[in-house]
Short mmCIF file of C-alpha atoms in Angstrom, two decimals:
data_model
loop_
_atom_site.label_atom_id
_atom_site.label_comp_id
_atom_site.label_asym_id
_atom_site.label_seq_id
_atom_site.Cartn_x
_atom_site.Cartn_y
_atom_site.Cartn_z
CA MET A 11 -0.14 0.26 0.00
CA ARG A 12 1.02 3.55 -0.40
CA ILE A 13 0.98 5.20 3.05
CA SER A 14 1.89 9.12 4.04
CA VAL A 15 2.27 9.37 8.25
CA PHE A 16 1.78 12.67 9.54
CA GLY A 17 3.80 13.48 12.71
CA LEU A 18 7.10 11.78 12.92
CA GLY A 19 7.45 11.66 16.84
CA TYR A 20 7.15 8.33 18.64
CA VAL A 21 4.14 6.96 17.24
CA GLY A 22 4.60 8.33 13.54
CA CYS A 23 8.19 7.30 13.17
CA VAL A 24 7.71 3.84 14.72
CA SER A 25 4.27 3.24 12.65
CA ALA A 26 5.99 4.71 9.56
CA ALA A 27 9.27 2.42 10.03
CA CYS A 28 7.27 -0.58 10.86
CA LEU A 29 4.88 -0.38 7.96
CA ALA A 30 7.61 0.52 5.34
CA ALA A 31 9.37 -3.06 6.73
CA ARG A 32 6.18 -4.80 6.03
CA GLY A 33 6.55 -3.93 2.19
CA ASN A 34 4.32 -0.65 2.01
CA GLU A 35 5.69 2.83 0.36
CA VAL A 36 5.44 5.23 3.02
CA VAL A 37 6.18 8.81 2.95
CA GLY A 38 6.69 10.22 6.72
CA VAL A 39 5.35 14.07 6.77
CA ASP A 40 6.39 16.37 9.36
CA VAL A 41 6.43 20.14 9.87
CA ASN A 42 9.86 20.19 11.61
CA PRO A 43 12.53 19.77 8.91
CA THR A 44 15.08 18.44 11.13
CA LYS A 45 13.02 15.56 11.63
CA VAL A 46 12.38 14.86 8.01
CA GLU A 47 16.57 15.45 7.37
CA LEU A 48 17.22 12.82 9.85
CA ILE A 49 14.53 10.27 7.99
CA THR A 50 16.31 11.35 4.67
CA GLY A 51 19.73 10.39 5.83
CA GLY A 52 18.43 6.84 7.23
CA ASN A 53 18.09 8.08 11.17
CA ALA A 54 15.31 7.88 13.36
CA PRO A 55 14.46 11.31 15.17
CA VAL A 56 13.92 9.27 18.46
CA VAL A 57 15.74 7.06 20.53
CA GLU A 58 13.83 3.78 20.64
CA GLU A 59 15.02 0.19 21.08
CA ARG A 60 15.30 -1.08 17.34
CA ILE A 61 14.14 1.86 15.78
CA GLY A 62 17.49 3.06 14.26
CA GLU A 63 18.45 0.13 12.60
CA LEU A 64 14.83 -0.70 11.28
CA THR A 65 14.81 3.24 9.67
CA ALA A 66 18.18 2.94 8.16
CA GLU A 67 17.10 -0.25 6.63
CA VAL A 68 13.90 1.00 5.27
CA VAL A 69 15.16 4.05 4.07
CA ALA A 70 18.08 2.49 1.93
CA SER A 71 15.40 0.11 0.36
CA GLY A 72 13.43 2.88 -0.63
CA ALA A 73 10.53 1.86 1.18
CA LEU A 74 10.51 5.17 3.46
CA ARG A 75 11.09 8.63 2.83
CA ALA A 76 10.49 11.97 4.16
CA THR A 77 9.21 15.33 3.45
CA THR A 78 7.56 18.59 4.54
CA ASP A 79 5.08 18.82 1.67
CA VAL A 80 1.47 17.94 2.59
CA ALA A 81 0.21 18.17 -1.09
CA GLU A 82 2.66 16.00 -2.56
CA ALA A 83 2.65 13.34 0.20
CA VAL A 84 -1.20 13.08 -0.27
CA ALA A 85 -1.03 13.24 -4.09
CA ALA A 86 1.61 10.04 -3.69
CA THR A 87 -0.37 8.02 -1.35
CA ASP A 88 -3.89 6.12 -0.84
CA VAL A 89 -3.89 6.20 3.05
CA SER A 90 -2.99 8.74 5.60
CA LEU A 91 -2.10 8.12 9.17
CA VAL A 92 -2.36 10.97 11.30
CA CYS A 93 -0.12 10.51 14.23
CA VAL A 94 0.40 14.50 15.31
CA GLY A 95 0.24 14.85 19.21
CA THR A 96 -2.46 16.04 21.40
CA PRO A 97 -0.96 17.59 24.54
CA SER A 98 -3.04 18.76 27.55
CA ALA A 99 -3.83 22.36 28.96
CA ALA A 100 -3.19 22.70 32.41
CA ASN A 101 -6.82 22.06 33.37
CA GLY A 102 -6.51 18.54 31.68
CA SER A 103 -8.60 19.74 28.63
CA LEU A 104 -7.05 18.56 25.45
CA SER A 105 -5.51 20.42 22.41
CA THR A 106 -6.96 19.37 19.17
CA ALA A 107 -4.72 22.37 17.44
CA TYR A 108 -2.53 19.93 15.75
CA LEU A 109 -5.20 17.60 14.50
CA GLU A 110 -7.38 20.66 13.19
CA ARG A 111 -4.35 21.85 11.40
CA VAL A 112 -3.17 18.56 9.55
CA ALA A 113 -6.79 17.63 8.85
CA GLU A 114 -7.61 21.10 6.91
CA GLU A 115 -4.01 20.46 4.90
CA ILE A 116 -4.99 16.84 4.41
CA GLY A 117 -8.46 18.09 2.97
CA GLU A 118 -6.72 20.78 0.72
CA ALA A 119 -4.82 18.34 -0.59
CA LEU A 120 -7.89 15.62 -1.34
CA ALA A 121 -9.12 18.52 -3.11
CA ASP A 122 -6.68 18.24 -5.97
CA LYS A 123 -7.00 14.31 -6.04
CA PRO A 124 -8.46 12.62 -9.06
CA ASP A 125 -12.30 11.98 -8.86
CA GLY A 126 -12.77 8.27 -8.08
CA GLN A 127 -9.45 7.96 -6.45
CA ARG A 128 -10.48 7.19 -2.76
CA HIS A 129 -8.30 8.17 -0.31
CA THR A 130 -8.48 7.20 3.33
CA VAL A 131 -7.74 9.15 6.46
CA VAL A 132 -6.66 7.28 9.57
CA PHE A 133 -6.25 9.16 12.76
CA ARG A 134 -3.83 7.37 15.18
CA SER A 135 -3.81 10.16 17.51
CA THR A 136 -5.29 9.82 21.22
CA MET A 137 -8.59 12.17 21.36
CA LEU A 138 -11.71 12.26 23.09
CA PRO A 139 -14.81 10.70 21.54
CA GLY A 140 -16.43 13.01 19.31
CA THR A 141 -13.53 14.72 18.05
CA CYS A 142 -13.44 12.83 14.93
CA LEU A 143 -16.80 13.01 13.81
CA ASN A 144 -18.06 16.52 15.48
CA LEU A 145 -14.60 18.53 14.51
CA LEU A 146 -12.37 16.63 12.05
CA VAL A 147 -14.46 15.14 9.43
CA PRO A 148 -16.09 18.44 8.61
CA ILE A 149 -12.77 20.03 8.63
CA LEU A 150 -11.90 17.60 6.06
CA GLU A 151 -15.32 17.95 4.20
CA LYS A 152 -15.03 21.86 4.08
CA ALA A 153 -11.55 21.82 2.99
CA SER A 154 -11.96 19.43 0.30
CA GLY A 155 -15.29 20.10 -0.85
CA ARG A 156 -16.12 16.43 -0.64
CA THR A 157 -18.24 14.15 1.46
CA ALA A 158 -16.68 11.57 3.88
CA GLY A 159 -17.57 8.22 3.47
CA VAL A 160 -18.47 8.73 0.02
CA ASP A 161 -15.33 10.59 -1.65
CA PHE A 162 -12.90 9.61 0.92
CA GLY A 163 -12.81 7.35 3.73
CA VAL A 164 -12.23 8.42 7.43
CA ALA A 165 -11.31 6.02 10.46
CA VAL A 166 -9.47 6.08 13.83
CA ASN A 167 -7.14 3.65 14.84
CA PRO A 168 -5.91 4.19 18.34
CA GLU A 169 -2.17 2.80 19.16
CA PHE A 170 -0.87 0.58 21.96
CA LEU A 171 2.66 1.30 21.66
CA ARG A 172 4.82 1.50 24.94
CA GLU A 173 7.93 3.78 24.59
CA GLY A 174 10.92 1.74 24.71
CA THR A 175 9.35 -1.71 23.29
CA SER A 176 7.27 0.46 20.44
CA VAL A 177 8.56 -1.91 17.61
CA ARG A 178 8.00 -4.78 19.47
CA ASP A 179 4.69 -3.87 20.23
CA PHE A 180 3.58 -2.84 16.64
CA PHE A 181 4.51 -6.36 15.49
CA GLU A 182 2.84 -8.14 18.30
CA PRO A 183 -0.04 -5.78 19.24
CA PRO A 184 -2.42 -6.90 22.40
CA LYS A 185 -5.08 -5.93 20.03
CA THR A 186 -6.31 -3.95 16.65
CA VAL A 187 -9.07 -1.38 17.30
CA ILE A 188 -10.64 0.27 14.02
CA GLY A 189 -13.19 2.69 14.26
CA GLU A 190 -14.86 2.82 10.76
CA LEU A 191 -16.59 5.53 9.37
CA ASP A 192 -18.11 3.19 6.87
CA PRO A 193 -16.88 -0.58 5.88
CA ALA A 194 -14.69 0.53 3.04
CA SER A 195 -12.62 2.92 5.04
CA GLY A 196 -12.35 -0.14 7.80
CA ASP A 197 -11.11 -2.43 5.37
CA VAL A 198 -8.41 0.06 4.29
CA VAL A 199 -7.25 0.01 7.93
CA ALA A 200 -7.48 -3.90 8.40
CA GLU A 201 -5.00 -4.29 5.40
CA LEU A 202 -2.36 -2.20 7.12
CA TYR A 203 -2.16 -4.79 9.80
CA SER A 204 -3.25 -7.99 8.02
CA GLY A 205 -1.35 -11.13 9.24
CA LEU A 206 -0.43 -9.38 12.80
CA PRO A 207 -1.16 -11.16 15.78
CA GLY A 208 -4.07 -10.39 18.03
CA GLU A 209 -7.93 -9.90 18.10
CA VAL A 210 -9.35 -7.36 15.44
CA PHE A 211 -12.27 -5.21 16.84
CA ARG A 212 -14.28 -2.90 14.18
CA VAL A 213 -16.19 -0.74 16.09
CA ALA A 214 -17.99 2.60 15.75
CA ILE A 215 -15.53 5.81 15.62
CA PRO A 216 -16.41 7.01 19.09
CA VAL A 217 -15.92 3.35 20.53
CA ALA A 218 -12.45 3.45 18.90
CA GLU A 219 -11.75 7.13 20.44
CA ILE A 220 -12.11 6.03 23.97
CA THR A 221 -10.13 2.78 24.19
CA LYS A 222 -7.00 4.02 24.55
CA TYR A 223 -8.47 6.30 27.63
CA ALA A 224 -10.08 3.06 29.00
CA ASP A 225 -6.70 1.38 28.76
CA ASN A 226 -4.40 4.01 30.20
CA SER A 227 -6.81 5.00 33.06
CA PHE A 228 -7.03 1.37 33.76
CA HIS A 229 -2.99 0.91 33.70
CA ALA A 230 -2.61 3.69 36.26
CA LEU A 231 -5.21 2.37 38.10
CA LYS A 232 -3.43 -0.64 38.36
CA VAL A 233 -0.20 1.17 39.20
CA GLY A 234 -1.91 3.05 41.97
CA PHE A 235 -3.45 0.06 43.48
CA ALA A 236 -0.45 -1.63 43.88
CA ASN A 237 1.67 1.04 44.97
CA GLU A 238 -1.01 1.77 47.80
CA LEU A 239 -0.77 -1.65 48.80
CA GLY A 240 2.59 -2.09 48.91
CA SER A 241 2.44 1.15 51.22
CA ILE A 242 0.03 -0.39 53.53
CA CYS A 243 2.05 -3.92 53.41
CA ALA A 244 5.46 -2.34 54.24
CA ALA A 245 3.83 -0.26 57.35
CA LEU A 246 2.56 -3.35 58.74
CA GLY A 247 5.93 -5.16 57.72
CA LEU A 248 5.06 -7.51 55.30
CA ASP A 249 6.49 -8.22 52.08
CA SER A 250 4.35 -6.63 49.40
CA HIS A 251 5.69 -8.41 46.64
CA ALA A 252 4.98 -12.24 48.00
CA VAL A 253 1.27 -10.50 48.87
CA MET A 254 1.20 -9.57 44.92
CA ASP A 255 2.79 -12.97 44.05
CA VAL A 256 -0.33 -14.50 45.87
CA PHE A 257 -2.81 -11.93 44.38
CA LEU A 258 -1.58 -12.71 40.69
CA ALA A 259 -1.92 -16.14 40.62
CA ASP A 260 -5.72 -15.72 40.72
CA ARG A 261 -6.57 -15.72 37.08
CA LYS A 262 -10.22 -16.53 37.83
CA LEU A 263 -11.17 -13.27 39.58
CA ASN A 264 -8.33 -10.93 39.81
CA ILE A 265 -6.31 -10.70 36.79
CA SER A 266 -9.06 -11.83 34.21
CA PRO A 267 -12.50 -10.08 33.01
CA ALA A 268 -14.16 -10.73 36.23
CA TYR A 269 -15.95 -7.64 37.89
CA LEU A 270 -15.09 -5.44 34.61
CA ARG A 271 -18.38 -4.88 33.31
CA PRO A 272 -20.10 -1.73 33.54
CA GLY A 273 -23.57 -2.42 35.90
CA PHE A 274 -24.64 -1.30 39.31
CA ALA A 275 -23.00 -0.48 42.55
CA PHE A 276 -21.32 -3.58 44.38
CA GLY A 277 -22.41 -4.98 47.81
CA GLY A 278 -22.91 -7.56 49.89
CA SER A 279 -20.94 -8.85 53.14
CA CYS A 280 -17.53 -8.80 51.83
CA LEU A 281 -16.55 -6.10 49.57
CA PRO A 282 -17.83 -2.86 51.39
CA LYS A 283 -16.57 -4.15 54.89
CA ASP A 284 -12.88 -5.34 53.61
CA VAL A 285 -12.11 -2.19 51.73
CA ARG A 286 -13.57 -0.19 54.71
CA GLY A 287 -11.19 -2.32 57.09
CA LEU A 288 -8.18 -1.90 54.81
CA VAL A 289 -8.56 1.93 54.51
CA HIS A 290 -8.76 1.91 58.24
CA ALA A 291 -5.89 -0.03 58.82
CA ALA A 292 -3.90 2.10 56.36
CA HIS A 293 -5.01 5.35 58.49
CA ARG A 294 -4.15 3.77 61.44
CA ALA A 295 -0.87 3.04 59.95
CA ASP A 296 -0.24 6.56 58.97
CA VAL A 297 -0.69 5.76 55.29
CA ALA A 298 -2.71 8.00 52.95
CA VAL A 299 -4.52 5.82 50.20
CA PRO A 300 -6.63 8.22 47.90
CA ILE A 301 -7.35 5.73 45.40
CA LEU A 302 -8.81 3.19 48.06
CA SER A 303 -10.06 5.51 50.37
CA HIS A 304 -12.52 6.63 47.05
CA VAL A 305 -13.64 3.41 46.18
CA LEU A 306 -16.62 3.35 48.49
CA PRO A 307 -17.49 7.02 47.75
CA SER A 308 -17.31 6.12 44.01
CA ASN A 309 -19.64 2.98 44.67
CA GLU A 310 -22.04 5.55 46.36
CA GLU A 311 -21.86 7.55 43.33
CA HIS A 312 -23.04 5.00 41.21
CA LEU A 313 -26.15 4.23 43.61
CA ARG A 314 -27.36 7.84 43.34
CA ARG A 315 -26.92 8.00 39.61
CA ALA A 316 -29.39 5.16 39.68
CA PHE A 317 -31.97 6.80 42.22
CA GLU A 318 -31.73 9.79 39.81
CA LEU A 319 -32.70 8.19 37.02
CA VAL A 320 -36.07 7.29 38.64
CA ALA A 321 -36.42 10.68 40.05
CA ARG A 322 -36.13 12.12 36.70
CA THR A 323 -39.24 10.15 35.42
CA GLY A 324 -41.68 12.37 37.52
CA ARG A 325 -43.59 8.95 38.36
CA ARG A 326 -44.28 7.73 41.82
CA ARG A 327 -45.28 4.17 41.54
CA VAL A 328 -42.08 1.80 40.79
CA GLY A 329 -41.47 -1.77 40.49
CA LEU A 330 -38.18 -3.27 41.45
CA PHE A 331 -37.10 -6.57 40.49
CA GLY A 332 -34.18 -7.84 42.42
CA LEU A 333 -33.32 -7.41 45.76
CA SER A 334 -30.17 -9.55 47.31
CA PHE A 335 -26.73 -8.19 46.65
CA LYS A 336 -26.33 -10.39 43.25
CA PRO A 337 -28.09 -12.91 41.41
CA GLY A 338 -28.52 -16.48 42.95
CA THR A 339 -28.35 -15.68 46.53
CA ASP A 340 -30.72 -14.35 49.11
CA ASP A 341 -28.02 -12.31 50.94
CA LEU A 342 -29.27 -8.74 51.50
CA ARG A 343 -26.28 -7.45 53.71
CA GLU A 344 -25.27 -4.07 52.25
CA SER A 345 -27.20 -4.77 49.38
CA PRO A 346 -27.01 -1.57 46.66
CA LEU A 347 -30.60 -2.72 45.66
CA VAL A 348 -31.81 -2.53 49.33
CA GLU A 349 -30.19 0.82 49.66
CA LEU A 350 -31.86 2.15 46.67
CA ALA A 351 -34.97 0.51 47.67
CA GLU A 352 -34.40 2.46 51.38
CA ARG A 353 -34.13 5.89 49.55
CA LEU A 354 -37.06 5.49 47.22
CA LEU A 355 -39.37 4.70 50.32
CA GLY A 356 -37.39 7.58 52.09
CA LYS A 357 -38.45 9.85 49.11
CA GLY A 358 -42.17 8.59 49.28
CA TYR A 359 -42.35 6.60 46.37
CA ASP A 360 -44.75 3.82 46.30
CA LEU A 361 -42.48 0.74 45.65
CA ARG A 362 -43.38 -3.02 44.96
CA ILE A 363 -40.25 -5.59 45.11
CA HIS A 364 -40.16 -9.13 43.97
CA ASP A 365 -36.88 -11.16 44.14
CA ALA A 366 -37.33 -15.27 43.32
CA ASN A 367 -34.54 -15.91 46.00
CA VAL A 368 -35.93 -13.50 48.73
CA SER A 369 -38.55 -14.91 51.03
CA LEU A 370 -39.00 -12.92 54.46
CA SER A 371 -40.04 -16.58 56.35
CA ARG A 372 -36.45 -17.88 55.29
CA LEU A 373 -34.10 -15.11 56.38
CA LEU A 374 -32.04 -16.06 59.17
CA GLY A 375 -29.49 -14.61 61.34
CA ALA A 376 -27.54 -11.33 60.46
CA ASN A 377 -29.33 -11.27 57.05
CA ARG A 378 -32.61 -11.11 58.53
CA GLU A 379 -31.32 -8.42 61.39
CA PHE A 380 -29.71 -6.28 58.47
CA ILE A 381 -33.02 -6.09 56.27
CA GLU A 382 -34.95 -5.44 59.45
CA ALA A 383 -33.28 -2.60 60.24
CA ARG A 384 -33.14 -1.04 56.77
CA LEU A 385 -36.54 -2.30 55.30
CA PRO A 386 -38.92 -3.14 58.73
CA HIS A 387 -41.77 -3.65 56.32
CA LEU A 388 -40.14 -5.82 53.75
CA GLY A 389 -43.18 -8.07 54.01
CA GLN A 390 -45.63 -5.84 52.76
CA LEU A 391 -43.52 -4.47 50.03
CA LEU A 392 -42.32 -7.88 48.55
CA ALA A 393 -44.64 -9.16 45.77
CA ALA A 394 -45.29 -13.10 44.92
CA ASP A 395 -45.06 -12.76 41.25
CA VAL A 396 -43.48 -10.75 38.41
CA ASP A 397 -47.13 -9.79 37.05
CA GLU A 398 -48.11 -7.91 40.25
CA VAL A 399 -45.00 -5.92 40.05
CA LEU A 400 -45.60 -4.93 36.61
CA ASP A 401 -49.02 -4.32 37.34
CA HIS A 402 -48.48 -1.54 40.01
CA ALA A 403 -45.41 0.01 38.16
CA GLU A 404 -44.96 3.15 36.29
CA VAL A 405 -41.31 3.14 36.63
CA ILE A 406 -39.88 -0.82 36.39
CA LEU A 407 -36.37 -1.03 38.04
CA VAL A 408 -34.71 -4.02 36.54
CA GLY A 409 -31.70 -4.97 39.22
CA THR A 410 -31.88 -9.08 37.93
CA LYS A 411 -31.45 -11.05 35.07
CA ASP A 412 -33.96 -13.90 36.12
CA PRO A 413 -35.54 -15.23 32.72
CA ALA A 414 -38.68 -15.18 34.68
CA VAL A 415 -38.66 -11.29 34.77
CA LEU A 416 -36.82 -10.94 31.44
CA ALA A 417 -39.67 -12.97 29.76
CA LYS A 418 -42.17 -10.54 30.89
CA LEU A 419 -40.60 -7.18 30.61
CA PRO A 420 -42.74 -4.69 28.51
CA HIS A 421 -41.52 -3.30 25.03
CA GLY A 422 -42.08 0.51 24.27
CA GLY A 423 -45.09 0.91 26.25
CA SER A 424 -46.15 3.73 28.78
CA GLN A 425 -43.98 2.22 31.44
CA THR A 426 -40.54 3.14 32.21
CA ILE A 427 -37.72 0.75 31.95
CA VAL A 428 -34.64 1.73 34.11
CA ASP A 429 -32.10 -1.05 33.47
CA LEU A 430 -29.33 -1.42 35.97
CA VAL A 431 -27.77 -4.81 34.69
CA ARG A 432 -27.57 -4.28 30.75
CA LEU A 433 -30.50 -6.17 29.83
CA PRO A 434 -29.38 -8.89 27.12
CA ASP A 435 -31.63 -6.81 24.26
CA ALA A 436 -30.55 -3.75 25.79
CA GLN A 437 -29.24 -2.53 22.17
CA ALA A 438 -32.40 -2.84 20.62
CA ARG A 439 -34.46 -1.55 23.89
CA ARG A 440 -32.40 1.63 23.44
CA ALA A 441 -34.28 2.47 20.04
CA GLU A 442 -37.49 2.38 22.29
CA PRO A 443 -39.33 5.14 24.09
CA GLY A 444 -39.28 4.92 28.02
CA TYR A 445 -36.36 2.62 28.30
CA VAL A 446 -32.98 4.30 30.52
CA GLY A 447 -29.90 2.34 30.78
CA LEU A 448 -27.45 2.90 33.61
CA ALA A 449 -24.84 0.44 32.31
CA TRP A 450 -24.28 2.75 29.22
#
């Protein structure tokens, strides 16, 4: 393929050299003539493992060259990869100045491309959802006088390259994410990485835009978590690495997809209690743990959002499906659904509840003591079957995936459905009036 790469920093330089090494004809483009001169001389403008040797090889073979001339680069290629920086302002906001300038320059160059010769613009730069479709595509269309998805292609292809191992990461990616304006645009990007390992995800452009943020935020969270736990262990005289060796050995719950699906707040007899206990131990040892200290407030905020979804409807008769802290149990201790029910009752909502696993006559010990303290009139609120709740409710709160409940949930009627668990048919329900989802 004939590819132009805009921006010859870490991402652009590595992408250009690696794509050239895969047999493509690549033109690097940068406003900085020094970077262009370095590439022309077979030298990489960045210090990175393997990049120096690789750049020298592909320049010598004629597979990679560099220029400051945007129009010439676009005219000579069929695909443009935009790899310019998106630095943060002091307040954390994203600067899109470089993206806007490059989009305008590429758009002007597209205006001179022959009709019928479709060019695809692929954004590799890290940017927030909405940046491509709401800002960059209009700039491209205005500057070119052409229509995206018809006269030229657009895609977002976030990079997952770590400085220090970026060449290796390019050839052994954990995944490839392609946000496509249309299938033809996605096909072009998929061709760029054909044969490389890792699963390929072809998704909507805004989904692709946020994946880099999801990844990096989680990576930062993991580092912060490990460091805070390490600080607690040090204060208690424990070997933190021995603790983490045990932690990391659990591939079923700890290092796994477990608990990583957006949904409702957590609860139960373990998680809230143990987070509180660990934070208390840290404070006693004079160890600041801002991440761990904010886990329960974060959980509380999610519960507040669920209550607000009901309050916004302006309706007063509410049916709640699910009460235990998770499916398949009757454990009500610190259940977020119990907390939600308590708030609704406290604000005067007329509530009915159905949970097939919860029977007041079977509740024993601490479980019964907890619910009698929080919902003393639970027996009057519990409904024996699904229909009783549906007949009562103007607002249906779904906190369970019980098949008996799912089979009877209405579609597009006068009742509002507040989905706390992401129903199996949530995608279809999003288009229906009266559906709101917490897990979006």
